[in-house]
XYZ file of C-alpha atoms in Angstrom:
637
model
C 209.302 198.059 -12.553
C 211.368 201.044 -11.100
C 214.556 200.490 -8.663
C 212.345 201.847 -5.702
C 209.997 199.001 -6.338
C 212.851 196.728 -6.897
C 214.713 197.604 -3.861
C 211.801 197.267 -1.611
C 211.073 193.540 -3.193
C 214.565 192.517 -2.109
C 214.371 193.943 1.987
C 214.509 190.954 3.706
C 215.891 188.697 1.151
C 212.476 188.695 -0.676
C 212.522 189.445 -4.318
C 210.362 191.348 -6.545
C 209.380 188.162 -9.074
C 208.494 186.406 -6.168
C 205.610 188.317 -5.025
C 204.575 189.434 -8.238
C 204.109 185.513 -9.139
C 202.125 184.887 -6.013
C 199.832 188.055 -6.494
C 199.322 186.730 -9.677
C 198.213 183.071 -9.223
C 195.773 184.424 -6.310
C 194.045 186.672 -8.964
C 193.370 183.784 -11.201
C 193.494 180.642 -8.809
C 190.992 179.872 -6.242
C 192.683 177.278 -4.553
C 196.862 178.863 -4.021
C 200.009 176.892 -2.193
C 202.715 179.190 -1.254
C 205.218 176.281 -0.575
C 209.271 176.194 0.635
C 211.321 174.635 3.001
C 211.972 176.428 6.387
C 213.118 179.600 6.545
C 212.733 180.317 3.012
C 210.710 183.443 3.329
C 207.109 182.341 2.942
C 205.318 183.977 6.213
C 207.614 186.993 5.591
C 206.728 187.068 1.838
C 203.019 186.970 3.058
C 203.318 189.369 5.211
C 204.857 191.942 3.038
C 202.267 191.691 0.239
C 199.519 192.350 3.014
C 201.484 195.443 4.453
C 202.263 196.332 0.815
C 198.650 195.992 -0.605
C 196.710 199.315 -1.474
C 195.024 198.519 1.722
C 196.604 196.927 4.983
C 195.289 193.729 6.486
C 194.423 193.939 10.094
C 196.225 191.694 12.480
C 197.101 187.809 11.951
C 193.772 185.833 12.558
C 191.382 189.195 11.704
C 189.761 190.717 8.879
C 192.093 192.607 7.057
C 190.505 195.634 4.190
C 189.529 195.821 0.928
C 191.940 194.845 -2.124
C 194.256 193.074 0.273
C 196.923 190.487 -1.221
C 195.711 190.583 -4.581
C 191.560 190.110 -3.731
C 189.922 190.697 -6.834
C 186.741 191.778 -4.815
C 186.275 193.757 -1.981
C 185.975 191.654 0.351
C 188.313 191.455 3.723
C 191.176 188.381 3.958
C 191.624 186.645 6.690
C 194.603 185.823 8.224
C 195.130 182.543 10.553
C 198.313 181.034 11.926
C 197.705 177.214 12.311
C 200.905 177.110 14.185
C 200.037 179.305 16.979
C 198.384 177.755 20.080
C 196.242 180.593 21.228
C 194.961 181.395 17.608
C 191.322 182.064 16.827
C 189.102 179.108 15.163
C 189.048 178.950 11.274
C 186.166 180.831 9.992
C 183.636 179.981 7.350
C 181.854 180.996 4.487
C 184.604 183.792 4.670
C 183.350 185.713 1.066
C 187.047 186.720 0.762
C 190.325 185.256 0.489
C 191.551 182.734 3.389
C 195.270 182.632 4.208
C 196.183 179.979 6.227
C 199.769 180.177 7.332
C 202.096 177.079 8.800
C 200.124 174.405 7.619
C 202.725 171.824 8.552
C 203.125 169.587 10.979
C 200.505 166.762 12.844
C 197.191 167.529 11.900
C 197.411 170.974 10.315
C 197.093 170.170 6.745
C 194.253 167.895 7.482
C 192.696 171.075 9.015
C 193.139 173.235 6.113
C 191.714 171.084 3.471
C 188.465 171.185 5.968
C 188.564 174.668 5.694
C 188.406 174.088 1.866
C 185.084 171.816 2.861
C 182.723 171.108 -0.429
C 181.694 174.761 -1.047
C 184.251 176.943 -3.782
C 186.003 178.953 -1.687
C 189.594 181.227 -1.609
C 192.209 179.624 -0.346
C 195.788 180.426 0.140
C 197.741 177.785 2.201
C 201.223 178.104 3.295
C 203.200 175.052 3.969
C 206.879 173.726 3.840
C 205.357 170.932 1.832
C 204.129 170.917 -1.437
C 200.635 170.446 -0.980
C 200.346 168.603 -3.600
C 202.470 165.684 -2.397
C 200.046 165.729 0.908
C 197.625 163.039 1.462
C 193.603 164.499 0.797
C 195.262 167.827 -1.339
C 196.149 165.922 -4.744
C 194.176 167.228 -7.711
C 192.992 169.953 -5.457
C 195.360 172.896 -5.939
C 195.510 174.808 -8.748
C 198.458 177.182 -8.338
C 201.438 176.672 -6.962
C 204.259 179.273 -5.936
C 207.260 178.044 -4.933
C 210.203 179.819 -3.618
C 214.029 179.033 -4.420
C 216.768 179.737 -2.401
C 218.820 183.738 -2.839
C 221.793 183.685 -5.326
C 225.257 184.092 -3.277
C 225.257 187.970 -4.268
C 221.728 188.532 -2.510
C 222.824 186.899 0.634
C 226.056 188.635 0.857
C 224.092 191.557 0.904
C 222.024 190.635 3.443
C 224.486 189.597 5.765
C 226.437 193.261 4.869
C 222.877 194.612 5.919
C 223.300 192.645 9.412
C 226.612 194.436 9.653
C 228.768 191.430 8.789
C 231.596 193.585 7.374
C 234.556 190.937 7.456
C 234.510 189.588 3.817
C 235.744 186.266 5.350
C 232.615 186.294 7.949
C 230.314 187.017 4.885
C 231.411 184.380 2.892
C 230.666 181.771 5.866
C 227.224 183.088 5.812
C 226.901 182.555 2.034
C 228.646 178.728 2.404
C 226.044 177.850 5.513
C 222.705 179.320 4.621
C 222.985 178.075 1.101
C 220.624 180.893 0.166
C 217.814 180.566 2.789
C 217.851 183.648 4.741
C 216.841 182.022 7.971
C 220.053 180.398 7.980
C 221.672 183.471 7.273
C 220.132 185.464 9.579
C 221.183 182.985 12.391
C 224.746 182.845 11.116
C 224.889 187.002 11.336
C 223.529 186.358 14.881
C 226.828 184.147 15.748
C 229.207 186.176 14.775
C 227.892 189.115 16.315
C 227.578 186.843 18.704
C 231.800 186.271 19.256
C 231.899 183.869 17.030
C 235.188 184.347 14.427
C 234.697 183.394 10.638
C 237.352 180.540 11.114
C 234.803 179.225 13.543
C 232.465 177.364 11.241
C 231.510 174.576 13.501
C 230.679 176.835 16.141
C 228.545 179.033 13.855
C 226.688 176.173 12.192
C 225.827 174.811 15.638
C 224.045 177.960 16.553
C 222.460 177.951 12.710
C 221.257 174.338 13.806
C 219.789 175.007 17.331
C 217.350 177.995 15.049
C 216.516 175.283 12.479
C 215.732 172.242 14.871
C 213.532 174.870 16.949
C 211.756 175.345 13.502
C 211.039 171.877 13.010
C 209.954 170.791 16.406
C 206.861 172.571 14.626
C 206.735 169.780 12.434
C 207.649 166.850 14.684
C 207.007 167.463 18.587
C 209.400 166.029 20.550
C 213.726 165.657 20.414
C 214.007 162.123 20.456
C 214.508 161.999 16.163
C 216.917 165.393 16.535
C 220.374 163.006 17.030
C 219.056 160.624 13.921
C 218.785 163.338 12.188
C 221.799 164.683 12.333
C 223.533 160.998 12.076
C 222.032 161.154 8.652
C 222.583 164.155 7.666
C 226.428 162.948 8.362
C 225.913 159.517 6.452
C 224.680 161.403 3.598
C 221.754 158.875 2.412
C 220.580 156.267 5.001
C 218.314 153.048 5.585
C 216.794 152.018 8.936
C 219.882 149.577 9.556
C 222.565 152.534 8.706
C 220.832 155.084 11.187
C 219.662 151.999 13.579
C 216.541 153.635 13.582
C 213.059 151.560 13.739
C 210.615 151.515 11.587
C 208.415 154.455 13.828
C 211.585 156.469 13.888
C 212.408 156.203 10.533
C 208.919 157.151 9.467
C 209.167 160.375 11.293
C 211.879 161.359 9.877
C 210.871 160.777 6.306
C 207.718 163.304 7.289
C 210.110 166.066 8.058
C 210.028 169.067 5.559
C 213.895 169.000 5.083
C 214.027 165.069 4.426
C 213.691 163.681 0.934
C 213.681 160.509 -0.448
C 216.316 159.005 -2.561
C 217.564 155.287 -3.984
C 219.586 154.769 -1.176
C 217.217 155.756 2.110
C 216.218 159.265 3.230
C 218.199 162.210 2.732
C 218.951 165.735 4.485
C 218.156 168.413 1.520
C 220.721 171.383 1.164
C 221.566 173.444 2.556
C 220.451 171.847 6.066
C 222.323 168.874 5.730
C 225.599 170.898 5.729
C 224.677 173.041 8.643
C 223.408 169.857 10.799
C 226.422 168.021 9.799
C 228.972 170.889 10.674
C 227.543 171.332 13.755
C 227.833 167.259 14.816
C 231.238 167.512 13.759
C 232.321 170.392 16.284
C 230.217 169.080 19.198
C 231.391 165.564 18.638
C 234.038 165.300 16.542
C 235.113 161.496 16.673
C 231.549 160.182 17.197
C 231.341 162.350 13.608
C 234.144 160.535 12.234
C 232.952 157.049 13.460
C 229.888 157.507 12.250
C 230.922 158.036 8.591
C 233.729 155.620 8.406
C 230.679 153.468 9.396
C 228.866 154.020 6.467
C 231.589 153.979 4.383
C 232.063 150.373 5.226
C 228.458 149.525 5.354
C 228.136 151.173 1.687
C 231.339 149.429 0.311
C 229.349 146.097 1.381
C 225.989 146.806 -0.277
C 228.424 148.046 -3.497
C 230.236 144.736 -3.538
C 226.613 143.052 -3.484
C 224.923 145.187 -5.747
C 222.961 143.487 -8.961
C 222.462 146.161 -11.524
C 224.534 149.317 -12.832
C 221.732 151.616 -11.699
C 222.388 150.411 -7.978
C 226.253 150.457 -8.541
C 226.042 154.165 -9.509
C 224.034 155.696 -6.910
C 226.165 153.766 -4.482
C 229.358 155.191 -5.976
C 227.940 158.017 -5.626
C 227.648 157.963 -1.858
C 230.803 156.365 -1.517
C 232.423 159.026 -2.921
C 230.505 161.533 -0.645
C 231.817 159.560 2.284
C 235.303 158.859 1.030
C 236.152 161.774 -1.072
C 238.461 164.890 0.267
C 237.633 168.207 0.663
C 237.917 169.582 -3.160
C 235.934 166.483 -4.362
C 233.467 167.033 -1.627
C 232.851 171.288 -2.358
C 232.166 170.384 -6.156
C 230.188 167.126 -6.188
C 228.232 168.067 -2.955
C 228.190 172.012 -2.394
C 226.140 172.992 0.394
C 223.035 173.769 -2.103
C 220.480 172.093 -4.163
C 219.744 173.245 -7.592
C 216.090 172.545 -9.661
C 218.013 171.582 -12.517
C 217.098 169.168 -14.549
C 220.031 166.953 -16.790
C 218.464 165.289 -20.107
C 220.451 164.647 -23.948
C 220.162 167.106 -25.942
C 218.391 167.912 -29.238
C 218.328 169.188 -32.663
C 216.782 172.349 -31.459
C 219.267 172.998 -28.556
C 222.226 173.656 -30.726
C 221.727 177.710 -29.757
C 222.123 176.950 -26.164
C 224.872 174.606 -26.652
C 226.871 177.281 -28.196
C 226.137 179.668 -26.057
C 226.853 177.293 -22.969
C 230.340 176.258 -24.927
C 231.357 180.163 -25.003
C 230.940 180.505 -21.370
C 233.034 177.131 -21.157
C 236.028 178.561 -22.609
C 235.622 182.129 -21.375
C 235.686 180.799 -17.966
C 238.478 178.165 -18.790
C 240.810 180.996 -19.916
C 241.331 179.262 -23.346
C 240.945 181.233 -27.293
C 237.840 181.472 -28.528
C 238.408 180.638 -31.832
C 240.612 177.563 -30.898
C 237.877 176.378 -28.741
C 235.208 176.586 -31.373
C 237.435 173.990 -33.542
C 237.607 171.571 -31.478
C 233.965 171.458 -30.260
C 232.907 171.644 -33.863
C 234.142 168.079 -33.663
C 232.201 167.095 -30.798
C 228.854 168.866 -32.408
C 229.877 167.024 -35.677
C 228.649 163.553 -34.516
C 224.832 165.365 -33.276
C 223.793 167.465 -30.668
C 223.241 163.920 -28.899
C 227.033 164.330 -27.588
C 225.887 166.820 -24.912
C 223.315 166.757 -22.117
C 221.711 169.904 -21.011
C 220.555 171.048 -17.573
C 217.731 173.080 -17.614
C 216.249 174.556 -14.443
C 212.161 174.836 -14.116
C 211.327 177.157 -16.587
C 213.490 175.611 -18.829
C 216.421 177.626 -19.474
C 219.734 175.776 -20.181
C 221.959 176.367 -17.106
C 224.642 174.105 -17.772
C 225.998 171.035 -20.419
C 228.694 168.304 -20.469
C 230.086 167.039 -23.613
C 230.197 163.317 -23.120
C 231.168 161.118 -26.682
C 231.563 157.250 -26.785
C 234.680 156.627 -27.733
C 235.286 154.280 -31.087
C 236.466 154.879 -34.451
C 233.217 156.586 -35.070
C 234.498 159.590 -32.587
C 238.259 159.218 -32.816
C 238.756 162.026 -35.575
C 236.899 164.253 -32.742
C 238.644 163.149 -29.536
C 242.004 162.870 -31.290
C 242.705 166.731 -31.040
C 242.541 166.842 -27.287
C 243.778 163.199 -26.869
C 246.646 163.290 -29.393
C 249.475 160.677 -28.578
C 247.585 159.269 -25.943
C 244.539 158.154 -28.332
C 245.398 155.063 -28.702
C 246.195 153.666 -25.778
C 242.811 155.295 -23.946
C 240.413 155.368 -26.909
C 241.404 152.354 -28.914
C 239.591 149.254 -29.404
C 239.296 147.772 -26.110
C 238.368 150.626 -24.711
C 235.198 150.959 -27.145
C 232.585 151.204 -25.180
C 233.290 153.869 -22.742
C 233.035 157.572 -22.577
C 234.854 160.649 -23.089
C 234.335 163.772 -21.418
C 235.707 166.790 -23.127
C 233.646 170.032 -21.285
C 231.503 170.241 -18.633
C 229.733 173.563 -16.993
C 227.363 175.700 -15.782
C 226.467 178.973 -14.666
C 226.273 178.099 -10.660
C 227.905 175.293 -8.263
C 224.590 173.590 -7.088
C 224.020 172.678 -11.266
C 227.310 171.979 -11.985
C 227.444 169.201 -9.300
C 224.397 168.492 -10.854
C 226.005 167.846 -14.177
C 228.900 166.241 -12.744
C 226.887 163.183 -10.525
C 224.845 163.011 -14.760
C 228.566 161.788 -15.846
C 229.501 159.546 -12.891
C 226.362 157.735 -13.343
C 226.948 157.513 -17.246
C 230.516 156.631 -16.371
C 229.595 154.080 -14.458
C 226.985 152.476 -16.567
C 229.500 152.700 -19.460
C 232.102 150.984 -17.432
C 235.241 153.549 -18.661
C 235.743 157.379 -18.542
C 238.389 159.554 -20.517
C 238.854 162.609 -19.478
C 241.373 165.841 -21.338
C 241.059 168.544 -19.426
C 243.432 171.744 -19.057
C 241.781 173.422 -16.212
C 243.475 172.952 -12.753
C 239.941 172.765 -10.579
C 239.386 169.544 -13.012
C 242.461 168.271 -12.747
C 242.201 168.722 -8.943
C 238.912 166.840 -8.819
C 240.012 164.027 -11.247
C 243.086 163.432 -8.677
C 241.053 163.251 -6.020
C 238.896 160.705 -7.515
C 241.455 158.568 -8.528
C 241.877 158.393 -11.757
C 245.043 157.114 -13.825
C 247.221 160.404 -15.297
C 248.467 159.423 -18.615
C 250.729 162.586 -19.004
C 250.113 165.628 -20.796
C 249.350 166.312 -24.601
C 251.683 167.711 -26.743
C 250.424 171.156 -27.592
C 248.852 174.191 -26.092
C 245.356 172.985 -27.603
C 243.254 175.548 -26.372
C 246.134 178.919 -26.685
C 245.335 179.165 -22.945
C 248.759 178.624 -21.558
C 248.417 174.672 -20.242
C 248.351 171.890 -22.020
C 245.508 169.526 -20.978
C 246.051 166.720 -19.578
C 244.782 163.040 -20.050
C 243.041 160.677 -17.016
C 241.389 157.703 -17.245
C 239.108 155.600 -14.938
C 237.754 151.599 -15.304
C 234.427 151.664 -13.378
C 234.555 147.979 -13.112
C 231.896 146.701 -10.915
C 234.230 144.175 -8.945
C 236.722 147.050 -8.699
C 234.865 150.061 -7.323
C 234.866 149.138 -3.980
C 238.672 148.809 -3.423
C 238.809 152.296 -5.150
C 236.384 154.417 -2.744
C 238.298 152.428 0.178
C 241.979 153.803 -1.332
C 240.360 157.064 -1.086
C 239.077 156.928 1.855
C 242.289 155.580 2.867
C 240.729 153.601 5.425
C 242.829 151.590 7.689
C 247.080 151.311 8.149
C 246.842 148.526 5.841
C 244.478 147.194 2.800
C 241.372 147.488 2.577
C 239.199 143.726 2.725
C 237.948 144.529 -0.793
C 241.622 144.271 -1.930
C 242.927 141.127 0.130
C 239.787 139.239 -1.488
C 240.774 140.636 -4.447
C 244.297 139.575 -4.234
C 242.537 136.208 -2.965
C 240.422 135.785 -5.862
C 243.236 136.348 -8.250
C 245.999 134.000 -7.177
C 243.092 131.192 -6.757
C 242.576 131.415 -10.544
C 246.002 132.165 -11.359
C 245.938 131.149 -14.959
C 242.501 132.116 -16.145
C 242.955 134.802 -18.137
C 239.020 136.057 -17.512
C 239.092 135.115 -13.913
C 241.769 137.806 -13.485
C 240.456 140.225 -16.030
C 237.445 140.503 -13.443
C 239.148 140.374 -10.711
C 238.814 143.989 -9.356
C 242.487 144.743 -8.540
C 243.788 147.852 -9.605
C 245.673 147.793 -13.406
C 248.552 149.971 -12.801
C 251.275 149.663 -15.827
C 252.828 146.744 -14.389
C 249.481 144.883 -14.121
C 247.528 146.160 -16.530
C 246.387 143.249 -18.604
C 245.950 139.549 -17.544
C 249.234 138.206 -18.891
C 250.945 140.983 -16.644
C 249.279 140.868 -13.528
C 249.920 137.128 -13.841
C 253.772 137.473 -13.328
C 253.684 140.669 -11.082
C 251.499 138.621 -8.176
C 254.099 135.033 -9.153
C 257.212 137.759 -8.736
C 255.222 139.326 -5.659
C 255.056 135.686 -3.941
C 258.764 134.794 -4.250
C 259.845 138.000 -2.895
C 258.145 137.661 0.565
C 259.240 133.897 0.260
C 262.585 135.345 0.332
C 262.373 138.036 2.909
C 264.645 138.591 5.622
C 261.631 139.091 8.101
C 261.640 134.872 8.949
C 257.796 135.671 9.503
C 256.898 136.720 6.382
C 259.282 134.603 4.598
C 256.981 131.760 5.990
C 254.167 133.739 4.958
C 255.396 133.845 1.394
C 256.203 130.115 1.419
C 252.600 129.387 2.327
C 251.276 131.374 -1.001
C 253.967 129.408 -2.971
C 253.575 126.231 -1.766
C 249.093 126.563 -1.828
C 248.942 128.813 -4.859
C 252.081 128.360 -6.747
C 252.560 124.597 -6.167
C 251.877 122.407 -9.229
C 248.406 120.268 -8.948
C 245.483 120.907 -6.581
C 246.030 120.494 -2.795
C 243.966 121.108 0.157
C 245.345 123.405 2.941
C 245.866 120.176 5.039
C 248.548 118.853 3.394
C 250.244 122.201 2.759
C 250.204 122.734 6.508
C 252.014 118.892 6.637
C 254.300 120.028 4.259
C 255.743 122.887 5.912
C 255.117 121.455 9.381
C 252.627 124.183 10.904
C 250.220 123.865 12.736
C 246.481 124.654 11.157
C 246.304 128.137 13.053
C 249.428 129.064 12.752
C 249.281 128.411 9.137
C 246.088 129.896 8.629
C 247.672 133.131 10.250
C 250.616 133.009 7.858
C 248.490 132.327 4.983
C 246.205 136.038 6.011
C 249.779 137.608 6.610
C 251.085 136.748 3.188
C 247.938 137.949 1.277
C 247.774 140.995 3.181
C 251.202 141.713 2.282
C 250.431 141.306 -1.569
C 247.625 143.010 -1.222
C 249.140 146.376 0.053
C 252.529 146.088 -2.192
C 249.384 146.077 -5.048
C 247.881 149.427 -3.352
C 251.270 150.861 -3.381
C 252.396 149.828 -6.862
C 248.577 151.272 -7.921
C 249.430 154.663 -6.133
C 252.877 154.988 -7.505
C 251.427 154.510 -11.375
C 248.948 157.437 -10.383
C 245.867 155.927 -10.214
């Protein structure tokens, strides 16, 4: 292919491949689905192979000439938007090919598969759907061509071609439009529009007004527009989160844009980032109530949840509503990648090497070092790794992730040194350790990264040695306990890595997505029950083991956390506030008081009366509680 054919492929953020693939199944196929989500391209992709073809079609809804699209023989295509109102019936017994554009929405999809009818005919439908996840097409198509979003360089250029010449402006229209050039497009139109590049709410809104205009295609009507942007806010959502009924919710689920996931439906990328930017600058606290909201709602389904599989998926959401802005970009850029995350084989050990050299090349560390220590890691099988591999099965990115026990200490020992034993001993057997993770783009590295919280998770305990400063930024932000640094230079790169640690404890993870969401002046519920749970089963050693609170060094095993909450007690008994000095003799006197006794009689004791000592009793625990949270944050966790 020569650079003039190249070129003229790209115009219009359409590439090359992607017309030469859909030419290509409609020479061989009889029955073709150009499919992608709005915007993507597909009528202008169409179009272009018509206008391109060694003859040119006539005009949408007419014969066009001989050899059009890709006709093997000469025979006219037909052209008919299903979308348009005032468009001309669909023909039959057509002896060419049939291109039915915007087959979406009530109705239309039902149409074209009568146009199909009994007899073999040519079909080429174009739809936001896959076809072949539409009720009546199953079975029935035989090619499809789907298109992915433009890499970041290929939108950049189109928004330079829009005369976006601010580097600051073009880089908002690569964050928004996530590759579809729709969205780009209607970014390039706001800031020619007086928008500034620092204005990203009031870009996105315009984006949104483009998109929602697209969809009322789909869905007639504006009622579902606000629940749809609420959940593209909430991230994932139920009918109770979005207080939607059953009708509404159903609607939405039909909408090209809307996927299905564990947790409710979904907002795909990059929409979901342009709806929710937009919410946020047109309503900014309704924004923030509404995912503080779901915060809450998910940290009560997490404390309730039955199996690891649940816990992780709603971990994963919590930390999409709690997280801060770094641990947002990386686990949920504003992009979805096809990439698929599976262990590794035998046969992959070529693409693990290759995917390890791009690991240290981009982590600034020696080559040769590197290879050393990962030797270690591919000593115990290519089973160590997990590979993401996009559709045509190309390894995009992998993540070293060992069990740690003596069986892996000799390999995790390099990067661990000193701290080995205390992470990766015995009790810790069991867990995981991370030593790389990567990938060629963002969309597949989050990818790779939501494949090791939901390992993490499942395993119950990450370690993680990692001397590049974007990791160490995202491990921060999640939380996890800093052990210190190693003692050498491991990787000749300058920095020496640095050890973290998390317990994904199932009665724990709620009070740590509420610490970083940082919900609240004071503690967090989880917490106080927490704190609750522990001093009523003071001296069982496996009541408090489970009890959720946070193990900070001076609480870190059973025996410890013991004294720290007995030591806790006595100091607010002994406060100079006279309040919560009769808080603290409440938790002595109920908890700390020798044999069993009801609230009742403590209340005698003391000479309170029930709601005043019911107050003082909330006030003490409250007060434990956050002097836990603050002793947690000073250790670093």
């Amino acid at each position: 292919m020569g650079t003039a054919e190249r070129d003229r492929g790209r115009r219009g953020g359409l590439r090359a491949e992607d017309a030469a693939r859909l030419r290509a199944a409609v020479e061989r196929s009889t029955v073709v689905n150009l499919t992608g989500p709005p915007g993507i391209g597909k009528s202008t992709l169409l179009a272009r192979l018509l206008a391109d073809a060694p003859g040119r079609s006539g005009p949408r809804g007419t014969p066009g000439t001989p050899g059009t699209a890709g006709v093997r023989e000469p025979a006219a295509a037909v052209v008919v938007d299903l979308a348009r109102p005032d468009r001309p019936p669909v023909p039959e017994g057509t002896g060419g090919l049939l291109i039915l554009d915007g087959a979406d929405g009530p109705g239309r999809t039902a149409e074209a598969l009568d146009a199909l009818g009994t007899a073999p005919r040519r079909l080429l439908v174009v739809s936001r759907r896959p076809l072949a996840a539409v009720e009546g097409w199953t079975g029935r198509v035989q090619a499809t061509v789907a298109l992915a979003p433009l890499p970041e360089p290929e939108v950049a250029n189109l928004a330079a071609e829009a005369g976006i010449e601010d580097p600051a402006a073009r880089a908002l229209v690569v964050h928004l439009s996530g590759g579809v050039p729709l969205l780009a497009g209607a970014a390039c139109r706001a800031l020619h529009a007086g928008a500034e590049p620092g204005d990203e709410g009031a870009v996105a809104d315009q984006v949104a007004g483009e998109l929602t205009e697209r969809l009322a295609r789909e869905l007639p009507g504006t009622r579902w527009q606000h629940a749809l942007r609420l959940l593209a806010t909430v991230g994932s959502g139920d009918e109770q989160l979005l207080s939607a009924g059953p009708e509404l919710f159903t609607r939405l689920g039909a909408l090209s844009v809307v996927r299905r996931t564990p947790l409710g439906l979904a907002v795909r990328e990059p929409y979901r980032t342009v709806l929710e930017t937009a919410y946020r600058w047109r309503r900014p606290l309704a924004h923030h109530s509404s995912r503080s909201r779901a915060a809450a709602y998910r940290g009560t389904l997490l404390a309730r949840a039955g199996t690891p599989a649940a816990r992780a998926a709603l971990v994963r959401e919590g930390l999409f509503l709690n997280g801060d802005a770094t641990l947002r970009g990386m686990l949920f850029p504003a992009a979805e990648s096809p990439v698929r995350v599976a262990p590794a084989h035998d046969g992959d050990a070529d693409d693990i090497g290759r995917l390890l050299h791009g690991w240290a090349r981009r982590g600034g560390f020696d080559g040769a070092r590197a290879e050393r220590i990962t030797e270690g890691w591919l000593a115990h099988g290519t089973s160590a790794f997990r590979l993401a591999r996009d559709a045509d099965g190309r390894a995009r990115g992998l993540s070293a992730l060992l069990p740690l026990g003596a069986a892996t200490a000799d390999a995790v020992e390099p990067v661990l040194q000193q701290h080995t034993e205390h992470v990766a001993a015995a009790p810790r057997a069991g867990g995981l350790f991370l030593g790389a993770a990567y990938a060629t783009e963002p969309a597949a590295h989050a990818r790779i990264l939501h494949d090791i919280l939901t390992d993490s998770v499942l395993a119950g305990h990450l370690v993680v040695s990692t001397a590049t400063a974007d990791y160490q930024r995202l491990v921060r932000g999640m939380g996890f306990r800093l052990h210190g640094s190693v003692r050498e230079d491991v990787y000749r790169c300058g920095r020496r890595p640095e050890v973290f640690s998390h317990a994904f404890a199932p009665a724990s993870l709620p009070l740590w997505l509420e610490r970083l969401g940082g919900r609240g002046a004071g503690p967090g519920e989880h917490l106080v029950a927490g704190v609750t749970r522990a001093l009523r089963h003071l001296g069982d050693d496996r009541a408090l083991a489970g009890s959720g609170l946070p193990a900070g060094p001076a609480t870190s095993t059973p025996a410890a956390l013991r004294e720290w909450l007995r030591e806790a007690v006595y100091r607010l008994a002994e406060s100079g506030d006279p309040v919560d000095a009769e808080a603290g003799a409440v938790l002595a006197a109920y908890y700390l008081g020798g044999p069993a006794t009801t609230h009742h009689q403590v209340a005698g004791r003391l000479h309170l009366g029930r709601a005043t000592y019911f107050r003082r009793l909330r006030r003490g625990v409250t007060a434990i509680a956050a002097a836990l949270g603050e002793e947690a944050a000073a250790s670093g966790r």
